[in-house]
Short mmCIF file of C-alpha atoms in Angstrom, two decimals:
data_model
loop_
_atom_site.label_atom_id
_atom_site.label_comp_id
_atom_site.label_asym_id
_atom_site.label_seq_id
_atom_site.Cartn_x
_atom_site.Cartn_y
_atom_site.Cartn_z
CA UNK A 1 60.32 49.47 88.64
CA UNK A 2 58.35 51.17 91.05
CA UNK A 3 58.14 55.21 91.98
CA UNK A 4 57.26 55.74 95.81
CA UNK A 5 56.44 59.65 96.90
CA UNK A 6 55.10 60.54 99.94
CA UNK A 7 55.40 56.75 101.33
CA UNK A 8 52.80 55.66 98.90
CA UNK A 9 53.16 53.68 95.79
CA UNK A 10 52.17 56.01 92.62
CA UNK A 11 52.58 53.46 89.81
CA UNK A 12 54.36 50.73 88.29
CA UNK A 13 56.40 51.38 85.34
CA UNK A 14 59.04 49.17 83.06
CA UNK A 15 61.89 51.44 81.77
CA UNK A 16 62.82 51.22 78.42
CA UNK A 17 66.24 52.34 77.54
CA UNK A 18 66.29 53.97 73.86
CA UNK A 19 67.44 56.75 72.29
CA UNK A 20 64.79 59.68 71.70
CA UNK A 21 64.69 61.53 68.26
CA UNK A 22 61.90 64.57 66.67
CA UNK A 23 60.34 64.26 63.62
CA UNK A 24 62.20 65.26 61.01
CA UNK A 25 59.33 67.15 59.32
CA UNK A 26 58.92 69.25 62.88
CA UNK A 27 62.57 69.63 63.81
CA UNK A 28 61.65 73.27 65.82
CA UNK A 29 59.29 71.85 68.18
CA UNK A 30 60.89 69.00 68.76
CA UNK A 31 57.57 67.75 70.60
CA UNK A 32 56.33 64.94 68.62
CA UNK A 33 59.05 62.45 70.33
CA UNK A 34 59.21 58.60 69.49
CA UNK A 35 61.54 56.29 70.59
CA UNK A 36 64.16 54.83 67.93
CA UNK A 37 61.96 51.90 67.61
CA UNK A 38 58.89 53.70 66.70
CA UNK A 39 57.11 52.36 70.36
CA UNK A 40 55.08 54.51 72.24
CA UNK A 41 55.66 55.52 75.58
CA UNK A 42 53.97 56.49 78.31
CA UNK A 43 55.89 59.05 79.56
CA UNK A 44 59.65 60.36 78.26
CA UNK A 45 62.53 60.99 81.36
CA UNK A 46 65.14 63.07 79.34
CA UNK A 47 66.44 66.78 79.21
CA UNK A 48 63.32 67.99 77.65
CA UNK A 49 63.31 72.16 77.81
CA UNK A 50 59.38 72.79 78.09
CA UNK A 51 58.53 75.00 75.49
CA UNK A 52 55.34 76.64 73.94
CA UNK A 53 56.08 74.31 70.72
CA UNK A 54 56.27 71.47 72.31
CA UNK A 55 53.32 71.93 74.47
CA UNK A 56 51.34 71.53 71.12
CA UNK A 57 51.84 68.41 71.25
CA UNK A 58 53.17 66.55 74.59
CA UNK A 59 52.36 67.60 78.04
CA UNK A 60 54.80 68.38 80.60
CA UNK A 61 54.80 68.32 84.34
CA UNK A 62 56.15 70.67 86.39
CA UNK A 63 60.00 71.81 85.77
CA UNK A 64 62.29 69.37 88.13
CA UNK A 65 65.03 71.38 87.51
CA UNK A 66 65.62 74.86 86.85
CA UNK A 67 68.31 76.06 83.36
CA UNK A 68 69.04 78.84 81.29
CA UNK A 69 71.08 79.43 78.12
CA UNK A 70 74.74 79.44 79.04
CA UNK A 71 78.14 80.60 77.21
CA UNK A 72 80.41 77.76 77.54
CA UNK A 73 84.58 79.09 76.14
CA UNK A 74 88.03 77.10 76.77
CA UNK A 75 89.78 78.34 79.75
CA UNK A 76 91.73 80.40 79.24
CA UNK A 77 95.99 80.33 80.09
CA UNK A 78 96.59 81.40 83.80
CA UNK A 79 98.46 84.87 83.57
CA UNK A 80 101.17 85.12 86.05
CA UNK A 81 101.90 88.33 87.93
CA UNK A 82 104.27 90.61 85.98
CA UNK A 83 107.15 92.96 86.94
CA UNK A 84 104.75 96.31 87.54
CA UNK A 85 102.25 93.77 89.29
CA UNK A 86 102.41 95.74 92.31
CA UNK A 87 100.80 98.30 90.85
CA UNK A 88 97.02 96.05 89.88
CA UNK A 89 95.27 96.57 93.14
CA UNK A 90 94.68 100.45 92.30
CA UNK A 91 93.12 101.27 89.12
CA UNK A 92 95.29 103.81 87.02
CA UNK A 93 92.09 106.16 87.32
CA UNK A 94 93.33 105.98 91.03
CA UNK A 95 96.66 106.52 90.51
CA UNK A 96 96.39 109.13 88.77
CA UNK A 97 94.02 110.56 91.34
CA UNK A 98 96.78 109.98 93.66
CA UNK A 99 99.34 112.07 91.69
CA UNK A 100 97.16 114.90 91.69
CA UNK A 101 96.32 114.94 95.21
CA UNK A 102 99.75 115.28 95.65
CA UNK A 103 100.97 118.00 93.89
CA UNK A 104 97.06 119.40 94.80
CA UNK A 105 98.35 119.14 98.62
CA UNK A 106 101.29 120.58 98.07
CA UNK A 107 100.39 123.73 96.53
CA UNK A 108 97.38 123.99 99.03
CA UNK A 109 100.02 123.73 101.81
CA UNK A 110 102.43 126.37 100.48
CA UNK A 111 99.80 129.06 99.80
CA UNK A 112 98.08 128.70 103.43
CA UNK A 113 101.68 128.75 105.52
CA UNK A 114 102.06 131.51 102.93
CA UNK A 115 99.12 133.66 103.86
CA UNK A 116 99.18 132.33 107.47
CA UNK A 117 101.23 135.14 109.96
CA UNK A 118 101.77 131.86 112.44
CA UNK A 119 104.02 129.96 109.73
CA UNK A 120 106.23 133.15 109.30
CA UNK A 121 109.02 133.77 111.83
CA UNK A 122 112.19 136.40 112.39
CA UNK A 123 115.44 134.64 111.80
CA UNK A 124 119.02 135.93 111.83
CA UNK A 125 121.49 136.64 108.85
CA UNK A 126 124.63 138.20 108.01
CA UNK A 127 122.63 141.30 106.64
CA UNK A 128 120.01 141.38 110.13
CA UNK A 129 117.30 139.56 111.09
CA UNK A 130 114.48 138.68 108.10
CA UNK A 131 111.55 137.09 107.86
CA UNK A 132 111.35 133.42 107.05
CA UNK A 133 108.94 130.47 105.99
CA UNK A 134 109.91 126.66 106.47
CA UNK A 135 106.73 125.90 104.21
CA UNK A 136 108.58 126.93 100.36
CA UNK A 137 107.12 125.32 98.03
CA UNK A 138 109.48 122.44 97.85
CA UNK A 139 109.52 121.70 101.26
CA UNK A 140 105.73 121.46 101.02
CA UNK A 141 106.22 118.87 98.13
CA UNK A 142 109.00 116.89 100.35
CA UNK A 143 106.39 117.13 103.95
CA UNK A 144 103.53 115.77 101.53
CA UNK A 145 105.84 113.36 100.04
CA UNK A 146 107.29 111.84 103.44
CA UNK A 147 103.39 111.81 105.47
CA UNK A 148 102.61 109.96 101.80
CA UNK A 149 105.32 107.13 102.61
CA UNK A 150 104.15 107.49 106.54
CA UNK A 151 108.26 108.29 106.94
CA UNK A 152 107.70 111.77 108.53
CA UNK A 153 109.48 115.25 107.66
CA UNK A 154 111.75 117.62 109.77
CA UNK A 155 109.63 120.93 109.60
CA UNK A 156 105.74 120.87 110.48
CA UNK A 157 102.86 123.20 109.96
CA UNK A 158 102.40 125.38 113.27
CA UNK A 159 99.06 127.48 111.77
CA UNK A 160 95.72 126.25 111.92
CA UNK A 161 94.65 125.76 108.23
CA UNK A 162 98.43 123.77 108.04
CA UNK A 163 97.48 121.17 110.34
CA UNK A 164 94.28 120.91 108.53
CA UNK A 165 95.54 120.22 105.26
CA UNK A 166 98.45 117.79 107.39
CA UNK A 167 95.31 115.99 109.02
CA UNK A 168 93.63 115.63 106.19
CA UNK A 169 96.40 113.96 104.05
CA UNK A 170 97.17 111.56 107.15
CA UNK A 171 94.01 110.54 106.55
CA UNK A 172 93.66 110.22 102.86
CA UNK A 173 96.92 108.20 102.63
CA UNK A 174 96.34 105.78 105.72
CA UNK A 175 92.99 104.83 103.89
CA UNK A 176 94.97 104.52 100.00
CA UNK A 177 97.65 102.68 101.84
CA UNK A 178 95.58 100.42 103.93
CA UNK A 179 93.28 99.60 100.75
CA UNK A 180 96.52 98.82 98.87
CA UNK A 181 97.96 96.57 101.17
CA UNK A 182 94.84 94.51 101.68
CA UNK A 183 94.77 94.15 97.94
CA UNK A 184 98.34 93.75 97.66
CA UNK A 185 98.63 89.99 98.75
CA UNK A 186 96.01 88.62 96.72
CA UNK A 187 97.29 90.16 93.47
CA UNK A 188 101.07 89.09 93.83
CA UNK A 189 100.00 85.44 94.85
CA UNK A 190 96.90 84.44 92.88
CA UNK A 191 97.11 83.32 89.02
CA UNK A 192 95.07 85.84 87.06
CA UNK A 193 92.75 84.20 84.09
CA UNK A 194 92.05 86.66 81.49
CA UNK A 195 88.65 86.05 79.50
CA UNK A 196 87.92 87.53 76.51
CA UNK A 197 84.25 87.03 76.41
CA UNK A 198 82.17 87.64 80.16
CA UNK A 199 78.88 88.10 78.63
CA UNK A 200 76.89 88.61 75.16
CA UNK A 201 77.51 91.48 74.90
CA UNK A 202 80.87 90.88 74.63
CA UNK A 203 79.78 88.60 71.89
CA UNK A 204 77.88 90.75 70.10
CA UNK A 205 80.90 93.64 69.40
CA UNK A 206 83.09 91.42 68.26
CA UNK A 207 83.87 89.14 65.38
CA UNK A 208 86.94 87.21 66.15
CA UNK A 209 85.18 84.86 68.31
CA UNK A 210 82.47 82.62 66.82
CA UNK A 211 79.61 81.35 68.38
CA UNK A 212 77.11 78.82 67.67
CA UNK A 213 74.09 76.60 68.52
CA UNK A 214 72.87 72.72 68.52
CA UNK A 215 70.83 72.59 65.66
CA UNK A 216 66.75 72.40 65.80
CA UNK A 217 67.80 73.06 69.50
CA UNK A 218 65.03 74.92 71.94
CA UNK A 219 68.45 77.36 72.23
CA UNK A 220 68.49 77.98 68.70
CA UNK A 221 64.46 78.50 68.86
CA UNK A 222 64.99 81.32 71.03
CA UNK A 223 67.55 83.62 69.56
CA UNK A 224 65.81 83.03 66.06
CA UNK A 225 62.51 84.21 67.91
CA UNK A 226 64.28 86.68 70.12
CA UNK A 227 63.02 90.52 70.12
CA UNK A 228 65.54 91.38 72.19
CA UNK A 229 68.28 93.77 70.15
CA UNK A 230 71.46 91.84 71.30
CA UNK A 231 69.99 87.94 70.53
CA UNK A 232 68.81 89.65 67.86
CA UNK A 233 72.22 90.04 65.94
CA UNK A 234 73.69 87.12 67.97
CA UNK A 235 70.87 85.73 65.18
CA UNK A 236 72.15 87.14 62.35
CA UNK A 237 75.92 86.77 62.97
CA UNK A 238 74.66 83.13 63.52
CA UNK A 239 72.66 82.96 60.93
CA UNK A 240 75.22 84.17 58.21
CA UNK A 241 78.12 81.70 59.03
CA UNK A 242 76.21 78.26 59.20
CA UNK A 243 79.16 76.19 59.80
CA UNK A 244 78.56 77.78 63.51
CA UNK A 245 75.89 75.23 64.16
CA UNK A 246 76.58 71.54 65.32
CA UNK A 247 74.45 68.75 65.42
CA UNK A 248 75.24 67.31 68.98
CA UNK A 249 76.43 68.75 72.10
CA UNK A 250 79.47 66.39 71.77
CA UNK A 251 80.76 68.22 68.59
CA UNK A 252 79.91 71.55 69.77
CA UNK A 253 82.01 70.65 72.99
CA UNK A 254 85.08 69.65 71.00
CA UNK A 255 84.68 72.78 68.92
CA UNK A 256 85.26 74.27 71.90
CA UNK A 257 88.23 72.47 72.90
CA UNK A 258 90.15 72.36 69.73
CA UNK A 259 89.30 76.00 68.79
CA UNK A 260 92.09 78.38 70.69
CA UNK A 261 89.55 80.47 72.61
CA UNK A 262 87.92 81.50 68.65
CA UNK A 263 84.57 79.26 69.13
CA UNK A 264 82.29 79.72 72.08
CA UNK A 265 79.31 77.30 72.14
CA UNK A 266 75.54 78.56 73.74
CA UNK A 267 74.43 75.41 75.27
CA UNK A 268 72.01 74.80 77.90
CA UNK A 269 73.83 75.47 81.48
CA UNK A 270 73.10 72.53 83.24
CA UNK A 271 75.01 70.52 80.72
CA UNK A 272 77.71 73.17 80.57
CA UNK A 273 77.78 72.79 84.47
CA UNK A 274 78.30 69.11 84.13
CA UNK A 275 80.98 69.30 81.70
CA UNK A 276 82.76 71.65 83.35
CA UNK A 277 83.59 69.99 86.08
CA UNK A 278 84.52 66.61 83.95
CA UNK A 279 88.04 65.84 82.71
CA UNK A 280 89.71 67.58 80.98
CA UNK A 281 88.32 70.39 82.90
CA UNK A 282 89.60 73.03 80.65
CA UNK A 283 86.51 74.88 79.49
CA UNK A 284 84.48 77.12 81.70
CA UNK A 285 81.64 78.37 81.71
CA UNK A 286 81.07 82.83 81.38
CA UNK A 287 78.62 85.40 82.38
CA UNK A 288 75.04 84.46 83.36
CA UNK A 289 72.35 82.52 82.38
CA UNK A 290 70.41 84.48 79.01
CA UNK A 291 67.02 83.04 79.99
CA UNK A 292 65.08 81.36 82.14
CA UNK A 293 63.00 77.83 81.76
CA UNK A 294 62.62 74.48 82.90
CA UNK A 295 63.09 70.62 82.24
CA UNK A 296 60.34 68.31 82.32
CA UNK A 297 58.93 64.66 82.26
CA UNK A 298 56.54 64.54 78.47
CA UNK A 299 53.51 62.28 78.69
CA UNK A 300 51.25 62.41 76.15
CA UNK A 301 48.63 64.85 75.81
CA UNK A 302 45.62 63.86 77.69
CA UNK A 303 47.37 60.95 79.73
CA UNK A 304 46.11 60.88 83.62
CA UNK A 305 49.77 60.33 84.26
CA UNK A 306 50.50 64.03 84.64
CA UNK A 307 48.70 64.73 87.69
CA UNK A 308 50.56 62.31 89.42
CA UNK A 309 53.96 63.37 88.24
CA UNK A 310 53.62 66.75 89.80
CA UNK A 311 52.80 65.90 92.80
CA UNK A 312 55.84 63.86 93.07
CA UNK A 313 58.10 66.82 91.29
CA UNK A 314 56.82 68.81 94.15
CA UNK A 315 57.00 66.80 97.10
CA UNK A 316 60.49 65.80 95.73
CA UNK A 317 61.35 69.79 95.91
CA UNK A 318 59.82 70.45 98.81
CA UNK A 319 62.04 67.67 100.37
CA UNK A 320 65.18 69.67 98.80
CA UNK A 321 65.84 65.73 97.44
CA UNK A 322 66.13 67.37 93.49
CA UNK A 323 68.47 70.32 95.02
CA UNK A 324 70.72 67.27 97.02
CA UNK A 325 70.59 65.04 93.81
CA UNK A 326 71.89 67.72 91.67
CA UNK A 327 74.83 68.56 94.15
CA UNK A 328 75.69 65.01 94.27
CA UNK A 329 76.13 64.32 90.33
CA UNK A 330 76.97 68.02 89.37
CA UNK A 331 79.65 68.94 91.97
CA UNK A 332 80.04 66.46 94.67
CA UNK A 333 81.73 63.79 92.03
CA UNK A 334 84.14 66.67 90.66
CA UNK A 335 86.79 65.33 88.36
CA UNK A 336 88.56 68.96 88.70
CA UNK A 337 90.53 70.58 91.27
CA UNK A 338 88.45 73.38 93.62
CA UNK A 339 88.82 76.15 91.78
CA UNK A 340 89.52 75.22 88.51
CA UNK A 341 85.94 75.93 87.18
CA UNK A 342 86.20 79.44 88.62
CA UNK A 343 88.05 82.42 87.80
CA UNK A 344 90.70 83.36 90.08
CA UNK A 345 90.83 86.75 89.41
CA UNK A 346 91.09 89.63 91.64
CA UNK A 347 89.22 92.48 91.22
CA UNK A 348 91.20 96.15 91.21
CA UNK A 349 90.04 99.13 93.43
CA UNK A 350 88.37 101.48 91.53
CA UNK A 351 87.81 105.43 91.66
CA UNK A 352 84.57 104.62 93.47
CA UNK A 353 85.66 102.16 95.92
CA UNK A 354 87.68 105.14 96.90
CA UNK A 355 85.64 108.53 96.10
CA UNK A 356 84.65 109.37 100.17
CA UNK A 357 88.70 109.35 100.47
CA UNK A 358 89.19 112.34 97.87
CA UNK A 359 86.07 113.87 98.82
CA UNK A 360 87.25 114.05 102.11
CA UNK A 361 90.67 115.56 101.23
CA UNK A 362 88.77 118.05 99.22
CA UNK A 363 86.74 119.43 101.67
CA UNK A 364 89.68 119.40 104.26
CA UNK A 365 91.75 121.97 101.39
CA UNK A 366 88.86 123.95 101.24
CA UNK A 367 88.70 124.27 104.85
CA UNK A 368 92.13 125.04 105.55
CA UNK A 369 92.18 127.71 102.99
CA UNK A 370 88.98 129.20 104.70
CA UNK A 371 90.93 129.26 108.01
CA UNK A 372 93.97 130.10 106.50
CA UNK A 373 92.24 133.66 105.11
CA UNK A 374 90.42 134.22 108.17
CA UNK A 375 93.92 134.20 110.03
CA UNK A 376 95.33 136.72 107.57
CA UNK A 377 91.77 139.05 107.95
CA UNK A 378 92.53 138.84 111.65
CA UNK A 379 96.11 139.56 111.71
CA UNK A 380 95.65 142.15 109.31
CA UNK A 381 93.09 144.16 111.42
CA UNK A 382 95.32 143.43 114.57
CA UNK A 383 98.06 144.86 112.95
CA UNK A 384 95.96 148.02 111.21
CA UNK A 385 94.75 149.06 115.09
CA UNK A 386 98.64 148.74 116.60
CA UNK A 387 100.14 150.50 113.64
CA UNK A 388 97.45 152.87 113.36
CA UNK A 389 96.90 152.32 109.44
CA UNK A 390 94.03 150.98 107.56
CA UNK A 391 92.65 147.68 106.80
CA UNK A 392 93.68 148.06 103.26
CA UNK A 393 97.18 148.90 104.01
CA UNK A 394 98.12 146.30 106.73
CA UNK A 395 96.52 143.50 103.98
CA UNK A 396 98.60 144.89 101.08
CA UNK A 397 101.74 144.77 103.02
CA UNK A 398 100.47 141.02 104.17
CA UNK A 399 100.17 139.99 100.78
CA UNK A 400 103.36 141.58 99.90
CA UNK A 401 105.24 139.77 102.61
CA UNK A 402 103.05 136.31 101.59
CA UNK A 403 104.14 136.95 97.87
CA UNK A 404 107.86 138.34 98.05
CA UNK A 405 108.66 136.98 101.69
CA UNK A 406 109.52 140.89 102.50
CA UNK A 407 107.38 143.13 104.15
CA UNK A 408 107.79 146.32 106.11
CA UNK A 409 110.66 145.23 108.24
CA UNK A 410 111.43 148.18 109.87
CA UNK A 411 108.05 148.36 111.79
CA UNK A 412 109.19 144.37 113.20
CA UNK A 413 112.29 144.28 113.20
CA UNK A 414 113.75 144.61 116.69
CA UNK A 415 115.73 147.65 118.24
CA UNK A 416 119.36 147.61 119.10
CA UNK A 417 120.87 150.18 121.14
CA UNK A 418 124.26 150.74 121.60
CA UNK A 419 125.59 151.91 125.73
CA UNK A 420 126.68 155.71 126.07
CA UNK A 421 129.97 153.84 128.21
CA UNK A 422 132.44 151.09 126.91
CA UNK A 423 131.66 147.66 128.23
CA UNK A 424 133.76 146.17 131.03
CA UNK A 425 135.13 143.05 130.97
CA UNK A 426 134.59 140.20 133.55
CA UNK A 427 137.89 140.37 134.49
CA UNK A 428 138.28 144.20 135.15
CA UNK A 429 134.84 143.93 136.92
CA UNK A 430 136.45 141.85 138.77
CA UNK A 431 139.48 143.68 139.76
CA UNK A 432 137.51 146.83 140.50
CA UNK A 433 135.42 144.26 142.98
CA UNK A 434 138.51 143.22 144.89
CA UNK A 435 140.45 147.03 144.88
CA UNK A 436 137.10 147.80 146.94
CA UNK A 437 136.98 145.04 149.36
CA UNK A 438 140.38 145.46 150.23
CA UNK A 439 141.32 147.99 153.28
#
């Protein structure tokens, strides 16, 4: 067989089709490979993970293809919308929010048409006329309520600071509404996976699902070597329940399979990749990648073949032809259905997808009740100079009419005054009209 890079011929090489094993007396670094036959080799083509330990003892070229340590878990059952589905695209944080606002507006709304003197109005009753306010405070529930389900309300707020807190709440809800509804569709249609475990850390706090390693494994090299706190006790849980480990990637793959969602194997993820998307296509793989290396071609230590190899692993990159390759026999060749490998999961709004909305609605309240006690200053001190009273006074009876919904009536109420003469009657005007024409 011949390798061409670049156009040129490198080498020629005779491939030798064997199984590759480690030295049972140096099963960690794994370096000191031989062939089954106990034949040397001039170079090894496998899923070697460059390490430091191996480096002792093989070279490598550069990495052809990029890996980490994956978490690979059965997919999980497909959960189906439920009855209160309709409710998943808000968070309940939000939905709480939401109540809160409400009865917030509400209350907001009935104190400024309260202390507002353009919400107040005379109207007639068997016992005179009296002052009156559409804004009580269950009308202001039932006005927040209706511009909430965008179905309108009979009354509406005629004072300044009202229509503030109105516009404000327009706004808030057509933003909650329009959020909703755009997340509406996706929850009510798409199948929901639940996963127990996303990451490690999701490992680490729990016990109910095991986890293991392949054994003398450059994956279990590096949590047994890890500093870092959470490998760390992945380690030790690891460490304390043996039967965790497997000694091929084939067992810890049925493991996997046959456990019910209780084992999760840590396997290198370009193999996880590749069996994910294999028949039976029912495990998955979760969170990303806990490190970072690297496979590569071994040649022995010293050999002049090395140079030669990395200059073809890096033309071959440079060319994208190792990206392409990978596409083809990773994903392009699919056993599963689009989507299968993925979770189909929708993600729920959350308080801070949302927070400019209630900060918005916030500062609108506070506005409105600004406005709402600069209206009542005013009309206080207009009142004060046409009644010729105080400041003080006109206010107090302001508050008491905002409080009790009486105030001093006799000073606004209007003046009837009865004629000195009886009233005539159209039809006697009439007569007297026609006794005066005649002649």
């Amino acid at each position: 067989m011949r390798i061409d890079s670049r156009g040129e011929t490198i080498m020629d090489m005779q491939m030798v089709c064997t199984d590759l094993t480690m030295l049972p007396s140096t099963p960690a670094s794994s370096g000191a490979i031989i062939s089954a036959g106990h034949t040397e080799a001039d170079m090894a083509i496998a899923p070697l993970t460059i390490t430091s330990a191996r480096e002792r003892v093989i070279d490598f070229t550069k990495p052809f293809m990029s890996l980490g340590i994956s978490i690979m878990i059965k997919k999980p059952m497909k959960k189906k919308p439920g009855v209160f589905s309709f409710m998943n695209p808000l968070s309940k944080e939000i939905w709480m929010c939401i109540i809160f606002a409400y009865v917030g507006v509400s209350v907001v709304l009935f104190l400024v048409s309260r202390f507002s003197p353009h919400e107040w109005r005379y109207e007639d009753s068997f016992i005179g006329p009296s002052m009156a306010n559409d804004f009580s405070l269950y009308n202001s529930l039932w006005f927040s309520l209706g511009a909430f389900m965008q179905q309108g309300c009979d009354i509406c707020p005629r004072s300044i600071g009202g229509r503030i807190v109105g516009s404000v709440w327009w706004f808030f809800t057509l933003i909650i509404i329009s959020s909703y509804t755009a997340n509406l569709a996706a929850f009510l249609t798409v199948e929901r996976m639940v996963t127990p475990i996303n990451s490690a850390d999701d490992l680490v706090k729990q016990t109910e699902v095991e986890y293991g390693t392949l054994m003398y494994s450059s994956t279990q090299e590096f949590f047994k070597r890890s500093k870092i706190n959470v490998y760390a006790r992945m380690w030790e849980f690891m460490n304390s329940r043996k039967h965790v480990f497997v000694s091929s990637y084939e067992e810890g793959i049925r493991r996997v399979r046959e456990s019910k969602g209780k084992y999760a194997f840590l396997m290198e993820s370009t193999k996880n990749d590749y069996t994910n998307e294999r028949q039976p296509c029912d495990t998955m793989k979760v969170g990303r990648n806990l490190d970072a290396k690297g496979y590569g071609v071994a040649t022995p230590l010293g050999s002049n073949l090395r140079d030669q190899l990395n200059l073809a692993v890096l033309s071959l990159k440079e060319k994208g032809d190792l990206a392409r390759l990978e596409n083809k026999w990773w994903f392009d060749r699919s056993e599963c259905r689009n989507g299968d490998t993925k979770e189909s999961s929708q993600n729920e709004l959350t308080l801070s997808n949302v927070a400019g909305c209630f900060y918005i609605l916030i500062g609108g309240l506070v506005l409105a009740m600004v406005v709402a006690l600069l209206e009542f200053c005013y009309k206080a001190r207009i009142e004060a100079v046409r009644s010729k009273m105080s400041i003080c006074e006109a206010m107090a009876s302001k508050v008491r009419l905002s409080i009790t919904g009486a105030g001093d009536t006799e000073r606004a109420r209007p003046q009837y005054f009865l004629p000195t003469e009886p009233l005539v009657s159209s039809e006697g005007l009439c007569e007297q009209v026609n006794y005066h024409t005649m002649v």
